[in-house]
Tab-separated table of C-alpha atoms in Angstrom:
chain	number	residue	atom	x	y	z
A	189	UNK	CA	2.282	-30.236	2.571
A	190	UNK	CA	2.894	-27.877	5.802
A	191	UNK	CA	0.606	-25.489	7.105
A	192	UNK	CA	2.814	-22.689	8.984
A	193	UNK	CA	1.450	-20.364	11.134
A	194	UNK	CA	2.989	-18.074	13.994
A	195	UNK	CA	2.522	-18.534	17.886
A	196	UNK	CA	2.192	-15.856	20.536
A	197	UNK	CA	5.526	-15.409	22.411
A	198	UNK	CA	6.176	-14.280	25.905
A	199	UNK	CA	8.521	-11.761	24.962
A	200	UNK	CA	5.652	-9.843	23.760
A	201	UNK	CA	5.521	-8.758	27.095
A	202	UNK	CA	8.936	-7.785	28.022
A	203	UNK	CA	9.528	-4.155	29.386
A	204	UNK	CA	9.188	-1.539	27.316
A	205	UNK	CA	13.101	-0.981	26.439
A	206	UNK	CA	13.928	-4.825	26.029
A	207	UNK	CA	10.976	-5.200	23.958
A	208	UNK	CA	11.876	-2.239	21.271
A	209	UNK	CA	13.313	-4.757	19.011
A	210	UNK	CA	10.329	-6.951	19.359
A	211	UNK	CA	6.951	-5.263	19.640
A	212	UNK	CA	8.195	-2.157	17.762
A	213	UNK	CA	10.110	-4.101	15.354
A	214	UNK	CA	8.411	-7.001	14.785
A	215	UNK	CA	4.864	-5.121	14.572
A	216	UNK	CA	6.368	-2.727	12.156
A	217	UNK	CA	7.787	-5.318	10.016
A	218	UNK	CA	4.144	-7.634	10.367
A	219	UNK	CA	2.338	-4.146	9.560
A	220	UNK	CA	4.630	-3.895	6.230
A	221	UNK	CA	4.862	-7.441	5.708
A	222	UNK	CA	1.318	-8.201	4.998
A	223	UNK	CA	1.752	-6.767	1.457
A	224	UNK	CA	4.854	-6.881	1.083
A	225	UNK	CA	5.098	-11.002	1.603
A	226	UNK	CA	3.987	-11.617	-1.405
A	227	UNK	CA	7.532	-10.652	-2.739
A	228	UNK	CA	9.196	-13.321	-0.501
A	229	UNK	CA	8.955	-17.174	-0.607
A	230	UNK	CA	7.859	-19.454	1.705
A	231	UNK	CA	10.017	-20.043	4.954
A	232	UNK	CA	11.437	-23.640	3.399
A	233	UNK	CA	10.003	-26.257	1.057
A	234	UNK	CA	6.243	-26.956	0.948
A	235	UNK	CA	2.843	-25.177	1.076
A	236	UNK	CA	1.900	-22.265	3.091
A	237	UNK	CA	-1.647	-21.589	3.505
A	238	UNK	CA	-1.712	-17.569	4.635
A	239	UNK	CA	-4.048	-14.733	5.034
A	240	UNK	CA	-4.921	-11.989	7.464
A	241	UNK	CA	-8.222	-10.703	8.254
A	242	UNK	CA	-9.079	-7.161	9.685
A	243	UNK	CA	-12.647	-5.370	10.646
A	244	UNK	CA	-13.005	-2.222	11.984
A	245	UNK	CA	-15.876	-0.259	13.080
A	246	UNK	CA	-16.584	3.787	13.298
A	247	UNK	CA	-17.664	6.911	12.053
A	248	UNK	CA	-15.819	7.681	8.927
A	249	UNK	CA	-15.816	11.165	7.677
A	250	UNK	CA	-15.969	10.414	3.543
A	251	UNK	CA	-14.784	8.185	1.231
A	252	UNK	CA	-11.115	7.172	1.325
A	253	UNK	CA	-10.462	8.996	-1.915
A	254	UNK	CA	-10.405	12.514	-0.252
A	255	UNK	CA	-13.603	14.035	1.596
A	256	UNK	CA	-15.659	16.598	-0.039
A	257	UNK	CA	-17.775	19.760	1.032
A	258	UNK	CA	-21.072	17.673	0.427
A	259	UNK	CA	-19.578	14.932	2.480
A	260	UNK	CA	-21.453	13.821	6.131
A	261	UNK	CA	-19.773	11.254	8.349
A	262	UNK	CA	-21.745	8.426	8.556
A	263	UNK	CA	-21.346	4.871	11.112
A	264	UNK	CA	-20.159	1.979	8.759
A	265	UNK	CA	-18.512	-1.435	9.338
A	266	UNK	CA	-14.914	-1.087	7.401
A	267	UNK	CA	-13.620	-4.617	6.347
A	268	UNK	CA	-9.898	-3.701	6.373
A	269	UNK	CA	-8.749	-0.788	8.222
A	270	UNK	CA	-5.236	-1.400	9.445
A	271	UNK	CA	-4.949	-4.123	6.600
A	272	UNK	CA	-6.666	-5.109	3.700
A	273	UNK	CA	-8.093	-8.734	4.267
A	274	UNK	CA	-6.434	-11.431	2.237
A	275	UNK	CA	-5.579	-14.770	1.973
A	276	UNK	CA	-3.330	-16.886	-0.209
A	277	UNK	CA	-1.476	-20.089	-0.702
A	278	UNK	CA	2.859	-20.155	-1.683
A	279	UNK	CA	5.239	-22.406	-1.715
A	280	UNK	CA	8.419	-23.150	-2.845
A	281	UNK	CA	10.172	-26.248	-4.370
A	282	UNK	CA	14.473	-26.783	-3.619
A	283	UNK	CA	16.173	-27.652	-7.395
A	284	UNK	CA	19.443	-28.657	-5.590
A	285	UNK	CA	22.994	-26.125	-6.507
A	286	UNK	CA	20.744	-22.897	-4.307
A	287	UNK	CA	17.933	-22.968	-7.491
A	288	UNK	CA	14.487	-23.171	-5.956
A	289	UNK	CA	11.238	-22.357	-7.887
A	290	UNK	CA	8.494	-20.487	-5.869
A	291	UNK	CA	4.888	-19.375	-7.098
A	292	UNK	CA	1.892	-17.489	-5.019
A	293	UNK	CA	-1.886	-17.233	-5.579
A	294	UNK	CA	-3.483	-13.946	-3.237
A	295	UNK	CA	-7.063	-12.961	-2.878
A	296	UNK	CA	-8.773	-9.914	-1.570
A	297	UNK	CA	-11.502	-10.163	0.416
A	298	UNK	CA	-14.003	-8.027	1.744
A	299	UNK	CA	-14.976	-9.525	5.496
A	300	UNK	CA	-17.752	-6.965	6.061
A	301	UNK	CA	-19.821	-8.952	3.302
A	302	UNK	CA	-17.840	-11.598	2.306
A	303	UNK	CA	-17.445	-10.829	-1.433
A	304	UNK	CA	-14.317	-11.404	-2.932
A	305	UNK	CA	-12.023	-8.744	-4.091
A	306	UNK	CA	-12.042	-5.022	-3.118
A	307	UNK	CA	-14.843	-3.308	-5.160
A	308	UNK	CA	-17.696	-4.768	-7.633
A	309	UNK	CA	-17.203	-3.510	-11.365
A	310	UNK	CA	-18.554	0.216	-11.784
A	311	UNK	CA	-20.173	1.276	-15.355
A	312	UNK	CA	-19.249	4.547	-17.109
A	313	UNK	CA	-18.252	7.183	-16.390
A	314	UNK	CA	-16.458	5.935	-13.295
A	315	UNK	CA	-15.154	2.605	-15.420
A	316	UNK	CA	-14.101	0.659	-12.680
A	317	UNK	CA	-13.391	-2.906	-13.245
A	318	UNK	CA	-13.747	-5.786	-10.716
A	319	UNK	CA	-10.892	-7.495	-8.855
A	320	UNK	CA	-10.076	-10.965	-10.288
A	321	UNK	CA	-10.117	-13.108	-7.365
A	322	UNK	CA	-6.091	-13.742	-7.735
A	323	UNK	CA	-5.931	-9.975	-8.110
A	324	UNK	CA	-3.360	-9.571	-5.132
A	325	UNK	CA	-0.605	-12.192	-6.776
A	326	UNK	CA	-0.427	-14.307	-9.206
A	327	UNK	CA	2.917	-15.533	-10.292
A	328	UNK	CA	5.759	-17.981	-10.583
A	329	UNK	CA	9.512	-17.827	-10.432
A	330	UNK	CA	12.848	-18.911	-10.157
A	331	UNK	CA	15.334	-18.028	-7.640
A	332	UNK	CA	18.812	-18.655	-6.947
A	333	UNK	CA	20.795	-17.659	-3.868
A	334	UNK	CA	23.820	-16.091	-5.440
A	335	UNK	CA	22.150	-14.771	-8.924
A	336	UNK	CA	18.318	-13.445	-7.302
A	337	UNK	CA	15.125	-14.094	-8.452
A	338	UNK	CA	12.417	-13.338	-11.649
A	339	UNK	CA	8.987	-13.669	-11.664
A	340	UNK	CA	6.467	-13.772	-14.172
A	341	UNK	CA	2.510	-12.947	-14.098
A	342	UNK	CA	0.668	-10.896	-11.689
A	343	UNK	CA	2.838	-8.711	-8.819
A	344	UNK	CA	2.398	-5.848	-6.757
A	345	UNK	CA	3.947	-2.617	-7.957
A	346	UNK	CA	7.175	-1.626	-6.865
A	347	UNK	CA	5.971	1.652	-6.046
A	348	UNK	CA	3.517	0.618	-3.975
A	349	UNK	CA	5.801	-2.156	-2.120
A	350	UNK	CA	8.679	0.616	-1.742
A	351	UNK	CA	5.574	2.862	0.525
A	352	UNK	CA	3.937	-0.091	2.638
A	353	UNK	CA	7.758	-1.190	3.832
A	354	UNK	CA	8.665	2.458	4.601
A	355	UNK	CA	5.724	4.020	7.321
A	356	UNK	CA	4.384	3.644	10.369
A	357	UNK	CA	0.836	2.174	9.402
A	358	UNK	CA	2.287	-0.214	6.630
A	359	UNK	CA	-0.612	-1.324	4.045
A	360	UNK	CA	-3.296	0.407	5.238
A	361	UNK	CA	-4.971	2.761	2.451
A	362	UNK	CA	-7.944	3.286	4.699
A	363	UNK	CA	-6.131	4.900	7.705
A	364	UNK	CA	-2.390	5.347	6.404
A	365	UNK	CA	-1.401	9.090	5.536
A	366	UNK	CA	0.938	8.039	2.805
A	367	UNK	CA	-0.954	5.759	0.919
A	368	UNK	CA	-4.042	7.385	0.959
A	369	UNK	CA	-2.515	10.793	-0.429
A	370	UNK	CA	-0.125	8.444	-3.007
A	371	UNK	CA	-2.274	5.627	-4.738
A	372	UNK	CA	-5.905	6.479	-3.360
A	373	UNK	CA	-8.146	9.544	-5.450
A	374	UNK	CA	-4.798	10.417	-6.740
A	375	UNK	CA	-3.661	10.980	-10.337
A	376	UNK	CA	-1.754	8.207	-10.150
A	377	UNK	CA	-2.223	5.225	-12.456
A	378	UNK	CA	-1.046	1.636	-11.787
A	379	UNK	CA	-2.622	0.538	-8.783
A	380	UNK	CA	-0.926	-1.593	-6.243
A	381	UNK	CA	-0.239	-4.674	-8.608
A	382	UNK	CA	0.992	-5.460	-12.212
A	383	UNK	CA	-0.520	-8.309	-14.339
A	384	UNK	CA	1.608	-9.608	-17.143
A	385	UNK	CA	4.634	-8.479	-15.447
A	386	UNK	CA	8.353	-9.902	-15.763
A	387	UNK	CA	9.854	-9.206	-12.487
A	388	UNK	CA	13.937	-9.479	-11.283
A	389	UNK	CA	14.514	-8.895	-7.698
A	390	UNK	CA	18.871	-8.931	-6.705
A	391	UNK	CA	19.672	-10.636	-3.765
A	392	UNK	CA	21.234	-8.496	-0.785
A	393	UNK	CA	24.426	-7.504	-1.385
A	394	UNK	CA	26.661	-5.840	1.475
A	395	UNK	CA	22.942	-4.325	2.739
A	396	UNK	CA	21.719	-3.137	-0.693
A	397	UNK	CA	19.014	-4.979	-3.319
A	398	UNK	CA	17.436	-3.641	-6.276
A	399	UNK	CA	14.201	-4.730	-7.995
A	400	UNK	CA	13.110	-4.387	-11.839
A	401	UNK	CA	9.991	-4.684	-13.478
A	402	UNK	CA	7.978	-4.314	-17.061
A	403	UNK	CA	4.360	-5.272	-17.808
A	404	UNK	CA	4.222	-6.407	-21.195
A	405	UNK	CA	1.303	-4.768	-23.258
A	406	UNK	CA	0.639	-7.502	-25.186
A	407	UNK	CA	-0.299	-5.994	-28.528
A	408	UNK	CA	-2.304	-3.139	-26.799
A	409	UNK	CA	0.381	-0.415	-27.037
A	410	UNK	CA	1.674	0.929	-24.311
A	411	UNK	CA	3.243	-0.975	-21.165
A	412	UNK	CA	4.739	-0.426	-17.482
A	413	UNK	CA	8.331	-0.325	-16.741
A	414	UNK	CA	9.406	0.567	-12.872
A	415	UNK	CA	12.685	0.135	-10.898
A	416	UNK	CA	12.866	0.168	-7.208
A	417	UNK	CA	16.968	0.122	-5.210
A	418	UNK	CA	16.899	-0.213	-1.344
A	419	UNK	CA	19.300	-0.525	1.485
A	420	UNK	CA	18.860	-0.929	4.878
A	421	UNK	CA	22.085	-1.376	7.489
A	422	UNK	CA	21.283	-1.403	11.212
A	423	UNK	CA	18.739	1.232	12.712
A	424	UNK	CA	18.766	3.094	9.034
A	425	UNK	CA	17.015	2.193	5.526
A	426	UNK	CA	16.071	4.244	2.934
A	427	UNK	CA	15.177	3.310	-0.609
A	428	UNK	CA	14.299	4.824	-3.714
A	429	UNK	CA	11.244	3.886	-6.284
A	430	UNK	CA	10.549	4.756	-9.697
A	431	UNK	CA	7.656	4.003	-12.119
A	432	UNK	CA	6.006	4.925	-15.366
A	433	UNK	CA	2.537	3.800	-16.392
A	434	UNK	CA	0.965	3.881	-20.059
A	435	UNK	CA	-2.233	2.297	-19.210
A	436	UNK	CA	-1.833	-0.945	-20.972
A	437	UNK	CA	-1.590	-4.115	-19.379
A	438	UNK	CA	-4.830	-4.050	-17.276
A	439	UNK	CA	-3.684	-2.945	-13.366
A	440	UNK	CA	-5.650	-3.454	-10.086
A	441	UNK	CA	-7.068	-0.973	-8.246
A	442	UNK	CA	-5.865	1.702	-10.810
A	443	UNK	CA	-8.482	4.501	-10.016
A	444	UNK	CA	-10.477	5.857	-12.618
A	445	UNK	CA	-8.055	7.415	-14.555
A	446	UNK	CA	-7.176	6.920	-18.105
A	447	UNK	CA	-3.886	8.685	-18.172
A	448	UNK	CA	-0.402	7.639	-18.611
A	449	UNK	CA	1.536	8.824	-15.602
A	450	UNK	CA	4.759	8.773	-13.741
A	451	UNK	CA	5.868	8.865	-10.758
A	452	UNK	CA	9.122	8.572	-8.159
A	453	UNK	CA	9.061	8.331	-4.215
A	454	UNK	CA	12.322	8.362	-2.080
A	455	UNK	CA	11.900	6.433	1.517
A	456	UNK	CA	13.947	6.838	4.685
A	457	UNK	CA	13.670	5.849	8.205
A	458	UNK	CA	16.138	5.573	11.251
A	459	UNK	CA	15.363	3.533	14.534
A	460	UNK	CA	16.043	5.978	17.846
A	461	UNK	CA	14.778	3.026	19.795
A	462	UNK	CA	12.610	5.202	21.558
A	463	UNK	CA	10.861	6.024	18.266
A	464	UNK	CA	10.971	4.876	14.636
A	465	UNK	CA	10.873	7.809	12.258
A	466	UNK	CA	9.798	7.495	8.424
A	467	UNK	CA	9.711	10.413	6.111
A	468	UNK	CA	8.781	10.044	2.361
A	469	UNK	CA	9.596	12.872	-0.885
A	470	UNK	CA	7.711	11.985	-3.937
A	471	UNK	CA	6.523	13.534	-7.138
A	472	UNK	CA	3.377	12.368	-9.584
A	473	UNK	CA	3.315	13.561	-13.212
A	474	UNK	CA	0.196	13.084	-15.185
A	475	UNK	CA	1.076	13.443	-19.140
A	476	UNK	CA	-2.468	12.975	-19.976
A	477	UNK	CA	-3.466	10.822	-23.068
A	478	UNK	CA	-2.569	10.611	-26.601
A	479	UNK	CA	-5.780	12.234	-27.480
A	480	UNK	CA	-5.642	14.491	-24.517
A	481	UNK	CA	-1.987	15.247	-23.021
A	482	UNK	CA	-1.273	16.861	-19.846
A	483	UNK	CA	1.373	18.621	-17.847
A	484	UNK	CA	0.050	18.196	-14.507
A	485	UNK	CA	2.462	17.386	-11.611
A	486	UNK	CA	1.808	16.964	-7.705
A	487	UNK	CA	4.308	16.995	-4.906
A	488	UNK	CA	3.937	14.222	-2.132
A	489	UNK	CA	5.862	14.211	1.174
A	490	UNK	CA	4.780	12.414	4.449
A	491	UNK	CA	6.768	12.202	8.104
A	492	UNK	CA	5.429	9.420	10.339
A	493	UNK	CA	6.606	7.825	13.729
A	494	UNK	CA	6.088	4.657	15.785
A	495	UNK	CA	6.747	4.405	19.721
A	496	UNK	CA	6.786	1.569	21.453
A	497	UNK	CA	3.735	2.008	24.526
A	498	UNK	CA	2.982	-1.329	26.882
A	499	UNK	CA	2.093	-4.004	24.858
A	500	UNK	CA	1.679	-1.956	21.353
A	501	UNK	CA	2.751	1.013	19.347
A	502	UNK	CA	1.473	5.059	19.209
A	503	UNK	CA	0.991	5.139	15.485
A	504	UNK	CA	1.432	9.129	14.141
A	505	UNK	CA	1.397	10.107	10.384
A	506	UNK	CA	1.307	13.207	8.107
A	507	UNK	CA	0.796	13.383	4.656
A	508	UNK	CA	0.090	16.138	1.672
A	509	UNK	CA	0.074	16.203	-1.775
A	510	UNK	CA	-0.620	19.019	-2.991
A	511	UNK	CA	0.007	21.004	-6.891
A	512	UNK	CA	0.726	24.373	-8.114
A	513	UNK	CA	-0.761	23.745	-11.738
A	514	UNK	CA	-4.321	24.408	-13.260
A	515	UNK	CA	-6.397	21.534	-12.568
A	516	UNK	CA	-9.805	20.568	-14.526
A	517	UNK	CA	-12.576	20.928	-12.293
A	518	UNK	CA	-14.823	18.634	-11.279
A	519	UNK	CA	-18.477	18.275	-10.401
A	520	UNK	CA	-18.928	18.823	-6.107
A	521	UNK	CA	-20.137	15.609	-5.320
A	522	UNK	CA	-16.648	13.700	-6.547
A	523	UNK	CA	-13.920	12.650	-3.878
A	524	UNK	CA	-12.126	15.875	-2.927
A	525	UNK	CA	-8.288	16.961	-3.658
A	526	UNK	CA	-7.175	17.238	-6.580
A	527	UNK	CA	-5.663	20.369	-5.646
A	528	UNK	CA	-4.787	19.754	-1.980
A	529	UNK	CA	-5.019	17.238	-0.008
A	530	UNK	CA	-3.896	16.649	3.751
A	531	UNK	CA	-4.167	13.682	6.225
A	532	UNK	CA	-3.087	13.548	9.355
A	533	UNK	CA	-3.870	10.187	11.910
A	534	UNK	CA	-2.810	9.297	15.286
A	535	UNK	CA	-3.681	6.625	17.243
A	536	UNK	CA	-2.601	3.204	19.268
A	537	UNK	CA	-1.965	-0.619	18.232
A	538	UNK	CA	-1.966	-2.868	21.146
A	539	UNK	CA	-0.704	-6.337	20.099
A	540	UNK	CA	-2.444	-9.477	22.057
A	541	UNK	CA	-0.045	-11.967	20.282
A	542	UNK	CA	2.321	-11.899	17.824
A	543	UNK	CA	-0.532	-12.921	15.640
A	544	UNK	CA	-3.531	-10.628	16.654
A	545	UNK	CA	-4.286	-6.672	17.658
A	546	UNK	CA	-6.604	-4.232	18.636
A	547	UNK	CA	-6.494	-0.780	17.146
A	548	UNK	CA	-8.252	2.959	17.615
A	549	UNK	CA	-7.323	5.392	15.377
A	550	UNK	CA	-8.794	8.935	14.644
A	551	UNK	CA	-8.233	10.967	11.587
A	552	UNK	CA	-8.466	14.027	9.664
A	553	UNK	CA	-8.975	14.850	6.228
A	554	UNK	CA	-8.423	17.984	4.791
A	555	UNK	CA	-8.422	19.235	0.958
A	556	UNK	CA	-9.084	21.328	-1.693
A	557	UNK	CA	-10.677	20.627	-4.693
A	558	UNK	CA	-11.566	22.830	-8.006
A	559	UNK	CA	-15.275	22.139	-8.759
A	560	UNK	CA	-18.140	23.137	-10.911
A	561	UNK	CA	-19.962	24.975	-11.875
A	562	UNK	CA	-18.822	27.453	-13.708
A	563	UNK	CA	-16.938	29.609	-13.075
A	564	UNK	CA	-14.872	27.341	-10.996
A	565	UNK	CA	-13.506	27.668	-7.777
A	566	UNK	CA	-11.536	25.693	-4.770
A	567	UNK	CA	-13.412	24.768	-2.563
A	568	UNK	CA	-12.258	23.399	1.207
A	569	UNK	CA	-13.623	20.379	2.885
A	570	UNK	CA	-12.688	18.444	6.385
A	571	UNK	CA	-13.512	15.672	7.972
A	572	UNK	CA	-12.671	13.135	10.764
A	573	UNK	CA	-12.910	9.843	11.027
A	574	UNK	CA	-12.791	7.448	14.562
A	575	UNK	CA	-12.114	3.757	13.858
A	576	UNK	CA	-11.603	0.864	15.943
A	577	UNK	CA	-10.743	-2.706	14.636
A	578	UNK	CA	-8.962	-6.056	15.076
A	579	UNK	CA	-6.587	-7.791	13.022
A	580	UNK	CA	-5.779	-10.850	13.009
A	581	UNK	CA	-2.996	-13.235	10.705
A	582	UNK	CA	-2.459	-17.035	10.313
């Protein structure tokens, strides 16, 4: 058994130019990587014990599902700002002829308290289940260097892998423009992981890989199917997700939506070495259910940069999504935007080590939501929020 972890490295403190592909880079890829390991074995045979744990503290304008009118900022420790806290065990076994086999176990936490997961179980009519405490991963596999790699049991979304690898603020869906617009108080069902899902992932191939993936229903009717290609050459990737969701298997940290849905989201970005642009085009359909369909669609887009400053990064986002159809209203106290809504967040990330940073971010919220009573109307709210928090990995 080997317990990996990463060490600080004096390069971390090059100048600003020489360290571009380092503190830039690597903090990009660290930001993105703390979700998006899970799809990725461990560094060689053995056991890797792994986690990260992140706190921050401020005055946050309203919940992270969209402020509302009714909304006051209020002072609040946030366990996870930059990152959701986590930790896990992987490993990976050699078979001989490039055949390995590789599993992962992942578990939210919540640092602030120390409960487990990301949100207790809410009764009706919010219907909110509980995280299992291997709710982040759960899964085994089989991979082979020329042929790729499958999967089988609990992994994160495509969707939601194909976002955190492709902006400037990576996982977080407290602070991040893109993921709190995409996956949090959207219509959007599916969450950020699949249980009972078969997954193939292609090895690289001249700069390109593609994913696959279907959760199997298991006698429940419906059942997830989503598709992810991406290619990345040099200073340039860009990548391209799809996904449709009918509700059945259970997902994590699905909302409280009932609805089947779709959804696609195209990802670029291009290193100036000076700055690290991302831009994201995207488009959620919700078809309702069987008992009550829909024909309600919502445009997402999001730009977002990273520049390399001293020892850290100037983080920058923008993100809307935003619809041009009829929209049910909704009593005034809910999470606002489900006609509009706009985030915007700039701040800094100073690294300490490759392993540990300080961050202070400020944000605003903006939407527009069609409430109750009747007769309905939209209804603006805004709100900022001022954060600062430390994250740290091992």
């Amino acid at each position: 058994m080997t317990h990996r972890t990463s060490r600080a490295s004096p390069s971390a403190y090059a100048p600003a130019r020489q360290r571009w592909s380092r503190t830039l880079g690597t903090a990009a890829a660290l930001s993105a990587a703390t979700l998006a390991a899970q799809a990725q074995p461990a560094a060689g045979p053995g056991l890797q014990l792994y986690g990260l744990v992140d706190a921050a503290v401020g005055r946050f304008a309203g919940p992270a599902a969209g402020v509302n009118a009714q909304d006051r900022a209020i002072t609040k420790l946030e366990g996870g700002g930059m990152s959701t806290s986590h930790w896990g065990v992987r490993g990976t076994e050699d078979l001989g002829g490039g055949l390995s086999a590789q599993f992962e176990l992942s578990s939210f936490v919540r640092n602030d308290s120390g409960a487990t997961g990301r949100s207790d179980a809410l009764p009706a009519p919010v219907n909110v289940a509980a995280d299992p405490v291997f709710s982040r991963a759960a899964w085994v596999g089989v991979s082979h260097r020329d042929w790729g790699r499958v999967r089988l049991g609990n992994v994160t979304s495509l969707l939601f892998l194909n976002s955190i690898t492709s902006n400037a603020f990576g996982d977080s869906t407290v602070l991040g423009p893109l993921n709190l617009v995409t996956f949090i108080g959207s219509s959007l069902t599916g969450g950020t992981a699949w249980a009972n899902s078969v997954v193939y992932d292609s090895p690289s191939i001249a700069g390109f890989n593609a994913s696959v993936a279907h959760a199997i229903s298991e006698g429940q009717g419906g059942g997830n199917s989503a598709a992810r290609l991406a290619y990345a050459q040099g200073p340039w990737a860009t990548s391209l997700a799809w996904q449709s969701v009918k509700k059945n298997p259970g997902t994590f940290a699905d909302g409280t939506s009932p609805n089947d849905t779709r959804a696609w989201q195209l990802a670029a970005s291009y290193d100036f070495e000076v700055v690290r642009l991302f831009a994201h085009l995207g488009r959620i359909d919700n078809r309702g259910t069987a008992a009550a369909p829909l024909n309600l669609s919502y445009r997402v887009w999001d730009v977002s940069a990273a520049v390399p400053v001293g020892a850290g990064r100037v983080l920058a986002g923008y993100a809307v999504r935003r619809t041009s159809d009829t929209v049910g209203p909704v009593p005034a106290t809910v999470a606002g935007g489900n006609v509009e809504r706009k985030v915007f967040t700039l701040g800094y990330d100073h690294f300490l080590s490759k392993r540990t940073d300080l961050y202070a971010m400020v944000m605003r919220d903006s939407t527009q939501t069609r409430t109750l009573p009747a007769p309905p109307s939209v209804v603006s709210a805004q709100g900022t929020t001022l954060a600062l928090g430390v994250r740290h990995r091992f």
